[in-house]
XYZ file of C-alpha atoms in Angstrom:
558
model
C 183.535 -3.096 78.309
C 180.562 -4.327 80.411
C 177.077 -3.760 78.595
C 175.108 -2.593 82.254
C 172.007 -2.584 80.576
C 169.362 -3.245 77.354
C 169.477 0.099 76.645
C 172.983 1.075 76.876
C 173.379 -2.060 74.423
C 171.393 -0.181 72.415
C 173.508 2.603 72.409
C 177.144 -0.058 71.609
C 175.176 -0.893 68.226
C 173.770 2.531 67.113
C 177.916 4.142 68.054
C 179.382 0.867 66.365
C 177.433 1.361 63.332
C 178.042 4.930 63.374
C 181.809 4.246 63.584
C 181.626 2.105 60.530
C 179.829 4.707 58.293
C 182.835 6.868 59.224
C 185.589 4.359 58.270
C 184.028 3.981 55.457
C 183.648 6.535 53.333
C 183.177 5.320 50.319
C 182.337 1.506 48.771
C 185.223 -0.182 50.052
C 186.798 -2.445 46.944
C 187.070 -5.998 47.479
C 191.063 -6.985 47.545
C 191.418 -8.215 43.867
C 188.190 -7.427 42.463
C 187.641 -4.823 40.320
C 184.755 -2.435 41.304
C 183.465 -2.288 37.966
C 184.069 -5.950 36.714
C 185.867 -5.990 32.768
C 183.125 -8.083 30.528
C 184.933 -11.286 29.183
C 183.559 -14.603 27.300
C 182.690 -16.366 30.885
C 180.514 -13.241 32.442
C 177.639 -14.204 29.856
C 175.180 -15.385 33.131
C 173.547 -17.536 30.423
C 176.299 -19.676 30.365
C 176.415 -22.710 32.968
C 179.152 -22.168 35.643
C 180.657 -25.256 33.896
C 180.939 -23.207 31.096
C 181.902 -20.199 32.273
C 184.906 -22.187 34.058
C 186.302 -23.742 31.200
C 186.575 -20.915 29.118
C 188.777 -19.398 31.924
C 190.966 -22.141 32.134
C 191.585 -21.817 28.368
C 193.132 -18.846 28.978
C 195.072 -19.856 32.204
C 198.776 -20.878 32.444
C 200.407 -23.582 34.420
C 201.516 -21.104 37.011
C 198.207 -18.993 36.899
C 196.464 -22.533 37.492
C 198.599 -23.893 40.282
C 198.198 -20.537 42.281
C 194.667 -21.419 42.466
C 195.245 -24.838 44.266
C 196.993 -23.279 47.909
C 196.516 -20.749 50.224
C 198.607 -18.271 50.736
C 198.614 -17.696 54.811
C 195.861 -16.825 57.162
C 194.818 -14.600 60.512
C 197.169 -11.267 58.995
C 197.463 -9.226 56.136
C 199.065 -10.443 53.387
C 201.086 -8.280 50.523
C 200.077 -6.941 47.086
C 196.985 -6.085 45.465
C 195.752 -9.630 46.777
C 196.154 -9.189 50.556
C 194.389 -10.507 53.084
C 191.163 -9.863 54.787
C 192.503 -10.855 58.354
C 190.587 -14.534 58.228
C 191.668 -17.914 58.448
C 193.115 -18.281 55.053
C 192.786 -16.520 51.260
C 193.548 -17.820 47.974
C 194.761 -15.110 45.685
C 192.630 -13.241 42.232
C 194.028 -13.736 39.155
C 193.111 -9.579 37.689
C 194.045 -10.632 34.348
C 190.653 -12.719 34.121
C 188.944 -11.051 36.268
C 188.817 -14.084 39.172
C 188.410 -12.647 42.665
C 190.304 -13.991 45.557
C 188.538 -16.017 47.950
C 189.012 -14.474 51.530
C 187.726 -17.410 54.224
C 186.780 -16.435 57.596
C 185.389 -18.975 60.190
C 182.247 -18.936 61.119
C 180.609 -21.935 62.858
C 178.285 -19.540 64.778
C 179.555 -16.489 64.075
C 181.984 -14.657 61.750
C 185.368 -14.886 64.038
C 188.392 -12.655 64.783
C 186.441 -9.199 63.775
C 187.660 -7.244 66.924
C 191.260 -7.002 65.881
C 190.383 -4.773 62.814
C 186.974 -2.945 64.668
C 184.709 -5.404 62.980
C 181.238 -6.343 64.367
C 179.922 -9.784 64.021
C 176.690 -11.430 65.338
C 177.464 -14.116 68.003
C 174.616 -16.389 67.750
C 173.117 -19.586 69.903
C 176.365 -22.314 69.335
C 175.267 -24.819 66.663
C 174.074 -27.770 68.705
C 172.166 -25.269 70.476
C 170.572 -24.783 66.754
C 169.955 -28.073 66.462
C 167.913 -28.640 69.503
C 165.158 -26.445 67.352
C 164.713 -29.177 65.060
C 163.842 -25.913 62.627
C 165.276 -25.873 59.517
C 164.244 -22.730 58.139
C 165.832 -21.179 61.600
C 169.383 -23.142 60.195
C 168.566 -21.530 57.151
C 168.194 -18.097 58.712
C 171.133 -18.876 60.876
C 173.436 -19.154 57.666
C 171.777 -16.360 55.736
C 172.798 -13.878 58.562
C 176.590 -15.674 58.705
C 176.664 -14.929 54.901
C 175.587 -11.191 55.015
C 178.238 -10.397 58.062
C 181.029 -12.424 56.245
C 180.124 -10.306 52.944
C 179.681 -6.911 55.433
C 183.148 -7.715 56.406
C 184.774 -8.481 53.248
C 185.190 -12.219 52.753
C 183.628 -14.564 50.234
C 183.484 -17.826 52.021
C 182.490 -19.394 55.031
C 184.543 -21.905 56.788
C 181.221 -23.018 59.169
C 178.931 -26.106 58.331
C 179.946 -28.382 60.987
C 178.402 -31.761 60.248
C 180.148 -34.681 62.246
C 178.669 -36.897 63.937
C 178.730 -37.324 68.143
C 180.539 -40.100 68.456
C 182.218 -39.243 71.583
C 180.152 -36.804 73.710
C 183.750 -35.505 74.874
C 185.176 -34.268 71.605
C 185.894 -30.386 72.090
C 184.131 -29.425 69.130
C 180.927 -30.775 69.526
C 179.227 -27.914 70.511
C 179.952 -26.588 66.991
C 178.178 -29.922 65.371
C 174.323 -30.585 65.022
C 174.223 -33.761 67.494
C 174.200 -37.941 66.890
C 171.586 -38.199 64.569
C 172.025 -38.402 60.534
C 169.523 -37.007 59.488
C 169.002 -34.144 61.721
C 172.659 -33.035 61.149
C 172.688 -33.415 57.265
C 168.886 -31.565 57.357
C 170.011 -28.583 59.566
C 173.939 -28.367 57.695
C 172.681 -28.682 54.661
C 170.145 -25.693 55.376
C 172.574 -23.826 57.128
C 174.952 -23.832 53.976
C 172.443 -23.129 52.155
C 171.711 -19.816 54.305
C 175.068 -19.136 53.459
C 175.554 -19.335 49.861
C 171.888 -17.282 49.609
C 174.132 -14.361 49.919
C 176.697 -15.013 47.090
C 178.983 -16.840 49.774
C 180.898 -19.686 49.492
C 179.773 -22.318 52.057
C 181.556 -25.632 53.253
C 180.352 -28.970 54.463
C 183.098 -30.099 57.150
C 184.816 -32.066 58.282
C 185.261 -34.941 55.938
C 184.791 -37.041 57.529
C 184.938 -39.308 60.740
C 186.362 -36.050 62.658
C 185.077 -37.789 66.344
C 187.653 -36.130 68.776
C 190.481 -33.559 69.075
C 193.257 -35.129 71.016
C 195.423 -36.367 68.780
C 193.837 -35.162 66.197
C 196.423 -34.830 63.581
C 197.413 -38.719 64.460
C 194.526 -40.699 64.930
C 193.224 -42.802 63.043
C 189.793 -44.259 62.742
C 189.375 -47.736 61.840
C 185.179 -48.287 60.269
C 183.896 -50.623 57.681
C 182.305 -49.129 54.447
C 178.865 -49.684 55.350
C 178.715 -48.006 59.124
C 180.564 -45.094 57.291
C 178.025 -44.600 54.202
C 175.098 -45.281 56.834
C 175.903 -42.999 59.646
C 178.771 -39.754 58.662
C 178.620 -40.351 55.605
C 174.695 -40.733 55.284
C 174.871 -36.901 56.664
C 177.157 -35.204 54.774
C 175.176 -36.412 52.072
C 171.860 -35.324 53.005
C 173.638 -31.809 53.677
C 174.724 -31.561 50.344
C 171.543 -32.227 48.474
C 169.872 -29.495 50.501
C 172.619 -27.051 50.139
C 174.395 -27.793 47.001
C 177.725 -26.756 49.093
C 180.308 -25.216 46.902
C 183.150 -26.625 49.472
C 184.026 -29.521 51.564
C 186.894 -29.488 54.173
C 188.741 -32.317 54.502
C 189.421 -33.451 58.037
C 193.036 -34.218 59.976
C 192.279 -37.287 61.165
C 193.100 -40.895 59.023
C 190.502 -42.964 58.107
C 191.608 -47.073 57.477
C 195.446 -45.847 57.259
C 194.985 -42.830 55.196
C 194.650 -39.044 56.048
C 191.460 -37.895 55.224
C 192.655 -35.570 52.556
C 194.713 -38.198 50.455
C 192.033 -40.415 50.657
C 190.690 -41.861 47.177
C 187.929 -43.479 48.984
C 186.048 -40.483 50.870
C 187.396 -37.353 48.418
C 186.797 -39.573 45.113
C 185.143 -42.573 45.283
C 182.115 -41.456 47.615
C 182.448 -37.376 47.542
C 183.123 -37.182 43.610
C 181.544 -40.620 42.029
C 178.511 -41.478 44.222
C 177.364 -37.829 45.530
C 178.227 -35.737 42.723
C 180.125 -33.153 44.596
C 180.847 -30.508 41.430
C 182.828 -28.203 44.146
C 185.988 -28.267 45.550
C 187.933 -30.361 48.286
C 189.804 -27.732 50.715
C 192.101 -29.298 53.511
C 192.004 -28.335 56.794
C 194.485 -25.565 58.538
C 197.904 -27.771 57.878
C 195.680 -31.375 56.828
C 197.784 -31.679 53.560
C 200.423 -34.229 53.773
C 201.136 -34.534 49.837
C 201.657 -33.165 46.615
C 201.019 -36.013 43.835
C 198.912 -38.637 46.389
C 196.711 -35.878 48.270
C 196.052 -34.690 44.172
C 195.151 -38.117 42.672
C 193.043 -38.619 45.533
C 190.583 -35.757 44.995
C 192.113 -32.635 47.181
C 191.775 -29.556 45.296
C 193.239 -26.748 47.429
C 196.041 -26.945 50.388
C 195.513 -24.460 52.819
C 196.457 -22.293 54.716
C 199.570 -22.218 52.716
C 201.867 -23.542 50.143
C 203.869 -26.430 51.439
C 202.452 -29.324 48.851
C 200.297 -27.729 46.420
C 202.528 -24.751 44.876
C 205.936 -25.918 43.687
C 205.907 -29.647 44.635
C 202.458 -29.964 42.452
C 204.594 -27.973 39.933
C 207.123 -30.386 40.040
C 205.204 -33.222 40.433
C 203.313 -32.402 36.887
C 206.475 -31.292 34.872
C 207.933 -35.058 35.769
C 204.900 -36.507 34.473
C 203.653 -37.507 38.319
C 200.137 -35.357 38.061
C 198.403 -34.531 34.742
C 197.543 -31.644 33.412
C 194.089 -32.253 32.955
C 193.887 -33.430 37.266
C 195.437 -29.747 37.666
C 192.258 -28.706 35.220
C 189.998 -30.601 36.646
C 191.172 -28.796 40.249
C 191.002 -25.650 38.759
C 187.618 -26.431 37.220
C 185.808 -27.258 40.681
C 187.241 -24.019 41.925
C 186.085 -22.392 38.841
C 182.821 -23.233 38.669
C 182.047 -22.750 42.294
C 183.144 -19.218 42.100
C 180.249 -18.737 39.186
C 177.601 -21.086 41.086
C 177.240 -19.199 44.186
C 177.345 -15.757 42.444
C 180.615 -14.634 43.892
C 182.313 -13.395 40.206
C 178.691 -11.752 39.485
C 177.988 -10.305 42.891
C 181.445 -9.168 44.115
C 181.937 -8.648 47.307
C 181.618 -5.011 49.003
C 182.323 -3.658 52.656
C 179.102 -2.630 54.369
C 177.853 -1.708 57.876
C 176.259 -4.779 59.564
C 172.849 -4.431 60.678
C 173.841 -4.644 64.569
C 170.421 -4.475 66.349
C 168.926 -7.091 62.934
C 171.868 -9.686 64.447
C 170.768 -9.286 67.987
C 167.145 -9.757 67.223
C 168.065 -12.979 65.050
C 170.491 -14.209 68.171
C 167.661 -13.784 70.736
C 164.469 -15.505 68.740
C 167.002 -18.597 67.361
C 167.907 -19.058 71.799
C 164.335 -18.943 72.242
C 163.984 -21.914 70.302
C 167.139 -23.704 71.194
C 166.603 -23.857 75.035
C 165.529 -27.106 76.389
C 163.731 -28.120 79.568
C 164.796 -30.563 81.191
C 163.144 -31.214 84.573
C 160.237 -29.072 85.901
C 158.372 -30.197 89.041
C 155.663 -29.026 90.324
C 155.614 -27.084 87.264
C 158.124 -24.348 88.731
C 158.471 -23.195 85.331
C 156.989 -20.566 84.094
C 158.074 -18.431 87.069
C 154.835 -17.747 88.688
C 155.630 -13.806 88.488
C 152.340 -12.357 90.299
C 153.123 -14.321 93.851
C 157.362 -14.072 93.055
C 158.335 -11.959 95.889
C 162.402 -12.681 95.306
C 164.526 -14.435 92.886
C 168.330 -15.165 93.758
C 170.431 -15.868 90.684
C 173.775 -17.731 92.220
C 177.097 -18.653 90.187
C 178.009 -18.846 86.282
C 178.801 -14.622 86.250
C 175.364 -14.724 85.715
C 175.482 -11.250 87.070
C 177.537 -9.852 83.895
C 177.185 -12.260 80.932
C 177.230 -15.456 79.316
C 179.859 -18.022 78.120
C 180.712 -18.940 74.638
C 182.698 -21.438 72.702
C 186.590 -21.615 72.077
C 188.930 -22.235 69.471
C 188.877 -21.056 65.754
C 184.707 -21.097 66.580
C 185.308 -17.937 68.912
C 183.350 -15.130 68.238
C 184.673 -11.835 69.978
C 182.807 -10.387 72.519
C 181.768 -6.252 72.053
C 183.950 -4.593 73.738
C 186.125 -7.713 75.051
C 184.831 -10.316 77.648
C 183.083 -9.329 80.542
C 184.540 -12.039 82.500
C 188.778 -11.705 82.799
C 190.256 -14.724 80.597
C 192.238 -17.350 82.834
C 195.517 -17.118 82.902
C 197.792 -19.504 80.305
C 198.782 -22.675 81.124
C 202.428 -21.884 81.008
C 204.190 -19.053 79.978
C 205.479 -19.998 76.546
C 203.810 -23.083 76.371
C 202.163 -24.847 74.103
C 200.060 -21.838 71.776
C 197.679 -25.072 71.143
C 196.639 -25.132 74.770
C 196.851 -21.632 75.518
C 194.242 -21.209 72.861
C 191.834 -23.798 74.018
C 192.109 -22.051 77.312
C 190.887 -18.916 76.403
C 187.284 -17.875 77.388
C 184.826 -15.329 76.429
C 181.778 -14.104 77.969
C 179.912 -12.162 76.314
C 177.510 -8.567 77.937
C 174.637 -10.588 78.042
C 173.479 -10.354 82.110
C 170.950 -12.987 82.909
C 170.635 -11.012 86.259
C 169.883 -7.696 84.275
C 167.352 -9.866 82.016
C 165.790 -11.359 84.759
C 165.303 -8.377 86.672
C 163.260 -6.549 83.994
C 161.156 -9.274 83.566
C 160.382 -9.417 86.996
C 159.454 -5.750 88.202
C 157.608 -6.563 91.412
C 160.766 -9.001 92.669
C 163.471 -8.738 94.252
C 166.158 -10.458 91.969
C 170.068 -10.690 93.278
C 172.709 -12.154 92.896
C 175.090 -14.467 94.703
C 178.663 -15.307 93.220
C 178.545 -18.588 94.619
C 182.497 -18.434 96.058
C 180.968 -18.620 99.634
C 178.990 -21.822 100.290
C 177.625 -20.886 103.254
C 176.826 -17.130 101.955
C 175.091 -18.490 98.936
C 173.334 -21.100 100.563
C 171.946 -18.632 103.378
C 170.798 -16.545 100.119
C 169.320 -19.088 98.516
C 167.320 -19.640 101.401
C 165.877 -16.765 101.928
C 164.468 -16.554 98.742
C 161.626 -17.659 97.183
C 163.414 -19.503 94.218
C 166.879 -20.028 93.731
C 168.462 -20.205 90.115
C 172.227 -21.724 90.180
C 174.093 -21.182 86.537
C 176.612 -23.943 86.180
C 178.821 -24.102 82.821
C 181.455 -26.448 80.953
C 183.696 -24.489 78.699
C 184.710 -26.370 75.529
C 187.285 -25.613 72.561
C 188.506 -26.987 69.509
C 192.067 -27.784 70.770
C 191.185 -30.394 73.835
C 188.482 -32.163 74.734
C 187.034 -32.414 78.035
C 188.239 -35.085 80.097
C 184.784 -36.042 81.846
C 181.806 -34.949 81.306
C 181.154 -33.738 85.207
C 180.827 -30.610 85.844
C 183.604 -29.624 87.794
C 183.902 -30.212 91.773
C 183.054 -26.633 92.956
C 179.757 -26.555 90.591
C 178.269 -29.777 92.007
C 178.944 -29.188 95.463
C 177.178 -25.647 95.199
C 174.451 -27.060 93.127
C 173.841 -29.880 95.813
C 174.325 -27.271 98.673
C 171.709 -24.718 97.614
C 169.108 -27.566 96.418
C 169.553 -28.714 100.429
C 168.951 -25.063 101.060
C 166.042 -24.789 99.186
C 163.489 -27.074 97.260
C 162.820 -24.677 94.963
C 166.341 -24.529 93.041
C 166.613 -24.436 89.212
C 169.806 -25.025 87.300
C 170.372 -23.152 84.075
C 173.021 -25.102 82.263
C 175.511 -23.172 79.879
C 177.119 -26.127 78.200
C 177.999 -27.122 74.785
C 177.965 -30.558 75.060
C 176.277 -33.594 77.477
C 177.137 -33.358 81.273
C 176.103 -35.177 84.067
C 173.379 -33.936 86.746
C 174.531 -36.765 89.840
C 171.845 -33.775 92.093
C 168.939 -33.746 89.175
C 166.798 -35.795 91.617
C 167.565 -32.695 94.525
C 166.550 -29.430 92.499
C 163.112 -28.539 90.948
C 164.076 -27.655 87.226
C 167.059 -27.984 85.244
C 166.981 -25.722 81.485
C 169.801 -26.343 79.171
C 170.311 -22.793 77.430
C 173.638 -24.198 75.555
C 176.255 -21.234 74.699
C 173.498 -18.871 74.621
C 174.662 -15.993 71.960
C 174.882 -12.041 72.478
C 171.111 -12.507 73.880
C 171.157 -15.440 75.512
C 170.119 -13.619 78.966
C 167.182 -11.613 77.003
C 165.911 -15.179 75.588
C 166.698 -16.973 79.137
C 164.407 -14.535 80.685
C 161.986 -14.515 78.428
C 161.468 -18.332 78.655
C 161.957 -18.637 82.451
C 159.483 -16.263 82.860
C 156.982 -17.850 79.959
């Protein structure tokens, strides 16, 4: 549904929230958690979780053990008293011992896929928009509101904490990552995992490592010396962890000098285990596993999303005397022991109502940070509101809402996008594409926003389909504000980093019109400006979150 207004908004979280307190009765029990825990040896909290994990594994067998090290399916529920919480992937409890499942959700910027089960999450500012704070106690406030929702909702571990490197400005994903620089990426990761885990979540660093693009991306393979690695990707993922102490890395798809990422002695054990001290566990990316005994010597510690290497074939692969039993302990162990570091067996996890109107606050004050200026003559910014006699807002649906990130990063709009999704690239096509396609805009209306900050102006809006009706509008009006955008997914990456065609010609078009044009960029990602040196102001406001046009506003109007 289309939010028309702040207060009706208002109205969505109060009936959302009252909707939850009716579906939920009662204190909804974690799948495979018991709502009033047994006491055994290992839930003495004076022990260390290294402790604690070993004496679980004494009582563990084989098969016990090796259902720890895969997944057992994602995105549907699964069967038993172990099913799954509808997110990317779960690993089942083991009641017996009184071991929880872990139920994963992605969450790069947002806890993903809640509408399909009437689930509220937060969409926040996209994570390179975070970054452009510089603010690590906002990445820390970032996570810590990721961790409550994915708790609210019923999972135990985040699959966020994007830390790769921009290598190549037109990977699809790199609106999800914190930007070029080492130590700004590790810094703001490491902080938001550590956001994450301050709720009794698991968090992840990902993904490890050398993840620079997503054509291909189950093929490629990237060819670096030791040093650039350890000084640049690796150099972040390492700062990340200090801050955070992670309880998870993810693997990546990609190969690194010949071998996939995730049966790679070198990064998993050499680096990750020996020279960081990584005590967690290795999880591989959605279908990254290519091995049983190779991916296991190497340091991987849990396939996911299923079963294909790590159930039977690791079975197998230790009864012939292939794998050890004490690498399948050691496995288990990291698993173990980050299940007692970050709280999760002491602080099981319980269904709540989110704090709706706490999430949109949180949204709004991390985009008022994240937006960056990036031309202002004639200092046309702050909007001089006293003498403003009209504002024309022109393109971008800036009339209904903004745009946010694709792929498994996709955080559902309330109510369903306010802009209709294209349609797919081919009927029964590739899903892969289909799903990088998809685009969601979420009730946030920069013309709405605008407008209230701005009582004494006229403020409209133009679609910007007509070049001569939008350029006629922008001249008429005092100031002109185009919204261009570049939607990006994990799934593709962009082919250029223009804008497209119809954007440029109606950004050049309306600065001819009138001198006094700003462009509002909604972009995850670098693009070019070839008509920067035509308009007045250019803002970058990123993928802006649920109130991106409430934070725009608020800055464009100082």
């Amino acid at each position: 549904m289309t939010l028309p207004n702040l207060r009706y908004q208002s109205t969505f979280a109060f009936l959302l929230t009252a909707a939850f307190a009716t579906a939920l009765p009662g204190i909804a029990q974690f799948p495979g958690q018991q709502q009033q825990p047994k006491h055994y040896a290992w839930s003495e909290t004076s022990l260390s979780p290294d402790a604690r994990a070993d004496l679980v594994i004494k009582e563990l067998t084989l098969d016990e053990k090796i259902s720890l090290l895969h997944g057992n399916g994602g995105f549907g529920p699964g069967g038993g008293p172990t099913e799954s919480n509808g997110g990317a992937g779960w690993s089942n409890a083991i009641p017996r011992v009184g071991i929880p499942a872990i139920q994963m959700a992605d969450s790069a910027y947002g806890v993903t896929r809640g509408a399909a089960s009437g689930r509220y999450s937060t969409a926040l500012p996209n994570n390179l928009a975070a970054a452009s704070a510089w603010d690590p106690q906002a990445a820390f406030e970032y996570g810590a509101l990721i961790g409550r929702e994915l708790r609210e909702e019923g999972y135990s571990m985040s699959l966020g904490g994007g830390v790769n490197l921009t290598r190549e400005p037109r990977n699809g994903r790199t609106f999800e990552y914190q930007g070029e620089d080492p130590l700004l990426a590790g810094t703001l990761a490491g902080n938001f995992v550590k956001g994450v885990q301050s709720e009794h979540v698991i968090g992840d660093l990902k993904h490890y490592a050398i993840n620079d693009q997503e054509s291909g991306r189950n093929a490629v393979n990237a060819n670096i010396d030791k040093r650039s690695m350890r000084e640049s990707d690796l150099r972040a993922f390492e700062i990340a962890l200090k801050i955070s102490d992670a309880g998870a890395f993810m693997c990546s798809y990609n190969r690194v000098n010949g071998d996939y990422a995730c049966e790679n002695s070198y990064l998993l054990t050499d680096v990750l285990k020996n020279d960081f001290h990584f005590p967690g566990f290795v999880v591989s990316d959605w279908g990254g596993t290519h091995s049983a005994a190779k991916a296991s010597h190497a340091g991987l510690d849990q396939e996911q999303p299923g079963k294909n290497f790590f159930a039977d074939a690791l079975k197998k692969a230790v009864d012939d005397g292939e794998v050890s039993q004490a690498e399948i302990d050691d496995h288990v162990h990291r698993i173990l022991r980050t299940i007692f570091s970050t709280g999760l067996f002491d602080h099981p996890v319980v269904k709540q109502v989110p704090d709706v109107e706490g999430g949109y606050a949180l949204a709004q004050s991390l985009e008022e940070k994240s937006i960056v200026l990036l031309k202002n003559s004639h200092n046309i910014l702050p909007l001089e509101t006293a003498s403003l006699h009209s504002v024309v807002l022109i393109g971008g649906h800036a009339d209904v809402g903004v745009i946010t990130g694709g792929g498994s990063a996709q955080v559902d709009a309330p109510g369903g996008s306010v802009v209709p999704p294209p349609p797919p690239a081919a009927p029964g096509g590739n899903p892969m594409a289909n799903f990088a396609r998809r685009q969601v805009w979420l009730p946030s209306s920069p013309l709405r926003a605008l407008a209230a900050k701005l009582p004494s102006s006229k403020v409209s809006y133009s679609s910007g389909d007509d070049l001569a009706a939008a350029s006629a509008a922008a001249k008429a009006a005092d100031v002109a504000i185009v919204f261009v955008y570049q939607h990006e997914s994990e799934g593709m990456d962009l082919k250029t980093l223009d804008l497209s065609d119809d954007q440029n010609k109606l950004v050049e078009a309306l600065a001819a019109a009138n001198p006094r044009t700003i462009v509002v960029l909604e972009t995850g990602s670098p693009a070019t400006m070839a008509w920067i040196d035509h308009v007045a102001g250019v803002v970058e406001a990123w993928y802006p979150g649920i109130r991106g046009a409430e934070a725009l506003a608020n800055v464009l109007a100082g």
